[in-house]
Coordinates of C-alpha atoms in Angstrom, one line a residue:
Chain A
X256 CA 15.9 16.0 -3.3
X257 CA 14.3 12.6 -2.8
X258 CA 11.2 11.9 -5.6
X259 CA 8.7 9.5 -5.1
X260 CA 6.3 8.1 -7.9
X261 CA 3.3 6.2 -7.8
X262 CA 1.3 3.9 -9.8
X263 CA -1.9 3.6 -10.3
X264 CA -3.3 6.9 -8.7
X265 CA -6.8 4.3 -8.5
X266 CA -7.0 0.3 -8.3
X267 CA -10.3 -1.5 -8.2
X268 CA -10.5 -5.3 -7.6
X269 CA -12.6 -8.0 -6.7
X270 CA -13.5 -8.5 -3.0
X271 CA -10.8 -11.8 -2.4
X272 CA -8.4 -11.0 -5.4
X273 CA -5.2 -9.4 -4.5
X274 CA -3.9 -5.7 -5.4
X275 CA -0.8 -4.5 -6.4
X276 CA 0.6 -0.7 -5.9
X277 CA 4.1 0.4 -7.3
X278 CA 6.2 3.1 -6.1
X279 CA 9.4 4.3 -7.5
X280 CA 12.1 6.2 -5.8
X281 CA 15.1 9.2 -7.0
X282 CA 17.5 9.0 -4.1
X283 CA 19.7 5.6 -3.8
X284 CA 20.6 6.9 -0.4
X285 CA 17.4 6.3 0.9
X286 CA 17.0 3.8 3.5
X287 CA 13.6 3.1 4.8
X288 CA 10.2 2.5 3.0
X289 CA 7.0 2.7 4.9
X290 CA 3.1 2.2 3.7
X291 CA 0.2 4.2 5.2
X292 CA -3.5 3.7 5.0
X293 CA -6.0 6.7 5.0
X294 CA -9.4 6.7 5.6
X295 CA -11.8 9.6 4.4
X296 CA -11.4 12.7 7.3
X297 CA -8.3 10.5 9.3
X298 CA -4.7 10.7 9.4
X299 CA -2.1 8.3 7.9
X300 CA -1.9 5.2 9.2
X301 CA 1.4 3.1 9.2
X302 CA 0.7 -0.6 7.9
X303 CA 3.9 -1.8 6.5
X304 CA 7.6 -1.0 6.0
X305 CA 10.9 -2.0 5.1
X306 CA 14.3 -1.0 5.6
X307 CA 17.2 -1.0 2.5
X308 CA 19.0 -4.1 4.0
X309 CA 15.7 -6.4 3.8
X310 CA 14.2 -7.9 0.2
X311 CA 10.8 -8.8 1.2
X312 CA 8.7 -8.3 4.6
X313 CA 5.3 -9.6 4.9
X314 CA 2.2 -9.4 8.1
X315 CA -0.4 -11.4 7.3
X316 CA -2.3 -10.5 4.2
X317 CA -0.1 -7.8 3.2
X318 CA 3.6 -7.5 1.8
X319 CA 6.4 -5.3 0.6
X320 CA 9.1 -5.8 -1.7
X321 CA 12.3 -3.3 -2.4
X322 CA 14.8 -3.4 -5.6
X323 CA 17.1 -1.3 -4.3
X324 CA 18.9 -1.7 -7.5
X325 CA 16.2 -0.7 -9.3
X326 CA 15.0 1.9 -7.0
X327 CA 11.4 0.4 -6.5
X328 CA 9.0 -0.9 -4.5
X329 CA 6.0 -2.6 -3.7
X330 CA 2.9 -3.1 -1.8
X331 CA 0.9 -6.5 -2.3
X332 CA -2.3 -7.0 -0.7
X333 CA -3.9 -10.7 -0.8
X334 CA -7.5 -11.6 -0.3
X335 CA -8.6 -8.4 -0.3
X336 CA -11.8 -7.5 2.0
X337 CA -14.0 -4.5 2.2
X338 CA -12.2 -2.9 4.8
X339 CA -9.0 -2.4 2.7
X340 CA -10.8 0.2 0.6
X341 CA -9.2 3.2 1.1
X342 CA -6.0 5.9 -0.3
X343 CA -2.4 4.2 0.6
X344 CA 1.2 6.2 0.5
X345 CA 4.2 5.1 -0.1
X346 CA 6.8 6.9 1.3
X347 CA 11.1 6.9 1.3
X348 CA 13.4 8.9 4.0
X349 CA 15.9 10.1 2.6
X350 CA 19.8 8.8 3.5
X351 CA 22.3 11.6 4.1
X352 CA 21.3 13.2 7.8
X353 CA 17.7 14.8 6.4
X354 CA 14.5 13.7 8.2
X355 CA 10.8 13.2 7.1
X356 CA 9.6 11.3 4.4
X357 CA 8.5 12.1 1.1
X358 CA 5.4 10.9 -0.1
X359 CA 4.1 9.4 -3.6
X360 CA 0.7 10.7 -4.6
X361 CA -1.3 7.9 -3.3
X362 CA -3.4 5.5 -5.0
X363 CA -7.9 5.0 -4.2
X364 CA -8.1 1.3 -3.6
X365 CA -11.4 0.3 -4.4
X366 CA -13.0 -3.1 -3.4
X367 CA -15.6 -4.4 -5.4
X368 CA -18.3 -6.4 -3.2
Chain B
X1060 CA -1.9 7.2 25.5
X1061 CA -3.5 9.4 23.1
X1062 CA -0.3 9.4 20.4
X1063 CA -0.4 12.6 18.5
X1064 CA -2.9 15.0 19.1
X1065 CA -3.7 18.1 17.0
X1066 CA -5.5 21.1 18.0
X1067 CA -8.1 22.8 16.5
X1068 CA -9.6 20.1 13.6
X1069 CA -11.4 22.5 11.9
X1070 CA -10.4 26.2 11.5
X1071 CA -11.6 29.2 8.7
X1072 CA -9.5 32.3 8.3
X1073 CA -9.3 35.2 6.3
X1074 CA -6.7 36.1 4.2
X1075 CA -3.9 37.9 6.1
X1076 CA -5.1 36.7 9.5
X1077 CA -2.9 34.5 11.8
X1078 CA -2.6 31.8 13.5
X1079 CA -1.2 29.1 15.2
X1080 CA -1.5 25.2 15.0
X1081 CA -0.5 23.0 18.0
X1082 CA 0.7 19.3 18.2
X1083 CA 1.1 17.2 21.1
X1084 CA 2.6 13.7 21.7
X1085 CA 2.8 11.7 24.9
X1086 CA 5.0 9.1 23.3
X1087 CA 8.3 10.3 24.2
X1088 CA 9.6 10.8 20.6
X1089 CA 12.3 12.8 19.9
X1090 CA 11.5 13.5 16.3
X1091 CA 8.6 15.7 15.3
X1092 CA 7.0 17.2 11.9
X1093 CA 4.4 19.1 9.9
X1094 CA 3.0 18.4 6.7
X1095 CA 0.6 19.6 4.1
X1096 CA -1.5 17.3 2.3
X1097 CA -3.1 18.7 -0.8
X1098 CA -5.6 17.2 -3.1
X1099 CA -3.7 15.1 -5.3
X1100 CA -0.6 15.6 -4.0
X1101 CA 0.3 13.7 -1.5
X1102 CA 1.9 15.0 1.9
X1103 CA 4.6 17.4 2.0
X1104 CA 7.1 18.0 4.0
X1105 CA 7.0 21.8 6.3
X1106 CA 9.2 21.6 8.5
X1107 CA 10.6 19.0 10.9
X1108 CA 12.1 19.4 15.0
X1109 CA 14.6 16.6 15.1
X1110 CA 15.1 17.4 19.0
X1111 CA 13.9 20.0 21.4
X1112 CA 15.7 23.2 20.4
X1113 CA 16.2 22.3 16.8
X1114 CA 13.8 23.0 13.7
X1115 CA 14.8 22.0 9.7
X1116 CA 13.0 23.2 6.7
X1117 CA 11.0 20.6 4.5
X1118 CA 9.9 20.9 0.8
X1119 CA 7.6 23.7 1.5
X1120 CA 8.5 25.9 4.5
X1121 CA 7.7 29.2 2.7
X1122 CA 5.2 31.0 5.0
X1123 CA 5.1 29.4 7.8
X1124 CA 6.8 29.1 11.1
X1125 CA 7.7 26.5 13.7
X1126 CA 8.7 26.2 17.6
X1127 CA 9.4 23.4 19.4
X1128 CA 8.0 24.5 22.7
X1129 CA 9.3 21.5 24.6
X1130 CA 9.7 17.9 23.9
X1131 CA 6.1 16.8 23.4
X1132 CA 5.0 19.8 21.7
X1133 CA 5.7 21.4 17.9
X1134 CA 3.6 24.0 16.9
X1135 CA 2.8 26.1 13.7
X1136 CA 2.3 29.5 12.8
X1137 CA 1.1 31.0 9.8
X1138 CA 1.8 34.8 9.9
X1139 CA 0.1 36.0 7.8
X1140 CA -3.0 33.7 5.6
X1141 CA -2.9 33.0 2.0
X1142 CA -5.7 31.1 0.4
X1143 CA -2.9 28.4 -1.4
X1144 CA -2.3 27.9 2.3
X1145 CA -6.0 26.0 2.4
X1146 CA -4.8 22.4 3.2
X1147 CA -5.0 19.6 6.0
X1148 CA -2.3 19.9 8.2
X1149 CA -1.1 16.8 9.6
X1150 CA 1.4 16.7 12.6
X1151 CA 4.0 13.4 13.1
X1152 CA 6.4 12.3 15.6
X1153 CA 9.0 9.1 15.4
X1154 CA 11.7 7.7 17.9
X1155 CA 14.3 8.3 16.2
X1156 CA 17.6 9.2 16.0
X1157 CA 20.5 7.3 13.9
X1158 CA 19.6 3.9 13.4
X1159 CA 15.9 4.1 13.8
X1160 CA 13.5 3.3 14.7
X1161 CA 11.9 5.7 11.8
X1162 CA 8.4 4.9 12.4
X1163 CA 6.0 8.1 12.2
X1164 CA 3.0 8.1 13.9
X1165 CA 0.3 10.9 12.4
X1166 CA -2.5 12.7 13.9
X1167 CA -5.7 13.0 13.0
X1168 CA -5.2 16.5 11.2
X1169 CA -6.4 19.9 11.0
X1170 CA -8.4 21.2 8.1
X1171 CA -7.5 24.9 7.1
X1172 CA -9.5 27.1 4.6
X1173 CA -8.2 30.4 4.1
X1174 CA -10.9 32.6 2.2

């Protein structure tokens, strides 16, 4: 099955610097790529994703990137504010008929005032 | 439109006791699933209903059941309590069927100790 890794498990920056998180993916059939955002004691909340036929997709301050060739991808957060401190997921769906995604581990995003 | 809705958010059991977890969505989605999320481990994969009438095992089905009552609602059952089933139980629901859209929308969980 699909495995998903991600780097770092915590990231602190400077409020207005950007942040980078990494994720890695097993299964070359997978097809889609989404980023959630959890706060402490709420559920998952989708910010970002990308599909396997795009590069690069970007909302405002924040952006993914896929290598499909290398089987990774990345979230990049710009200007970062208080409010962005939090755990983010990546996740992948697998390709093949399966449903559900699998998740990396997450990574504490911490912004320093 | 409340999205995903889970029922209870807080629940304490002893081990060997059951009980049943519910999920609702008013969204219309075809696609619905549980997951476990464990400290430092992410969110794993139940079970998932990819339509009314049709359930799929995940990455870690073992020891619990799942019914998709109807299309808005997906509940699950844990027979019979274990304390490695203490978790946070998050329900999800998506669109989709081939071709997307694959986006899935969480509730707001329900925190399980098993003592």
């Amino acid at each position: 099955g699909e495995n998903v890794e991600q780097h770092p498990s915590t990231l602190s920056v400077q409020e207005g610097d950007s942040a980078v998180i990494k994720c890695t993916y097993s299964d070359s059939a997978s097809n889609y790529f989404p980023w959630y955002k959890q706060e402490l004691g709420k559920g998952p909340q989708l910010i970002i994703d990308i599909r396997s036929n795009v590069g690069e997709k970007k909302d405002q301050r924040i952006a993914v990137t896929l290598n499909k060739t290398a089987k990774h991808f990345s979230l990049h957060i710009t200007e970062t504010q208080p409010e962005d401190s939090a755990v983010y997921f990546c996740a992948a769906r697998p390709g093949g008929g399966a449903d559900g995604l699998t998740f990396g581990k997450g990574t504490h995003l911490i912004i320093q005032p | 439109n409340a999205g995903v809705t889970q029922t209870p958010k807080f629940q304490v059991l002893k081990t060997g006791q059951s009980m049943t977890l519910q999920c609702a969505q008013d969204m219309n989605h075809n696609s619905m699933y549980w997951y476990r999320q464990d400290p430092g481990m992410g969110l794993r994969l139940i079970y998932y209903s990819a339509s009314e009438g049709t359930t799929d095992k995940g990455e870690v089905p073992n020891g619990y059941n799942v019914s998709r009552l109807n299309k808005r609602e997906f509940s699950l059952r844990l027979e019979s309590a274990a304390p490695s089933q203490t978790s946070v139980y998050f329900c999800a629901s998506s669109a989709p069927l081939a071709g997307g859209p694959y986006e899935q929308y969480f509730g707001p969980g329900t925190r399980l100790t098993v003592t």
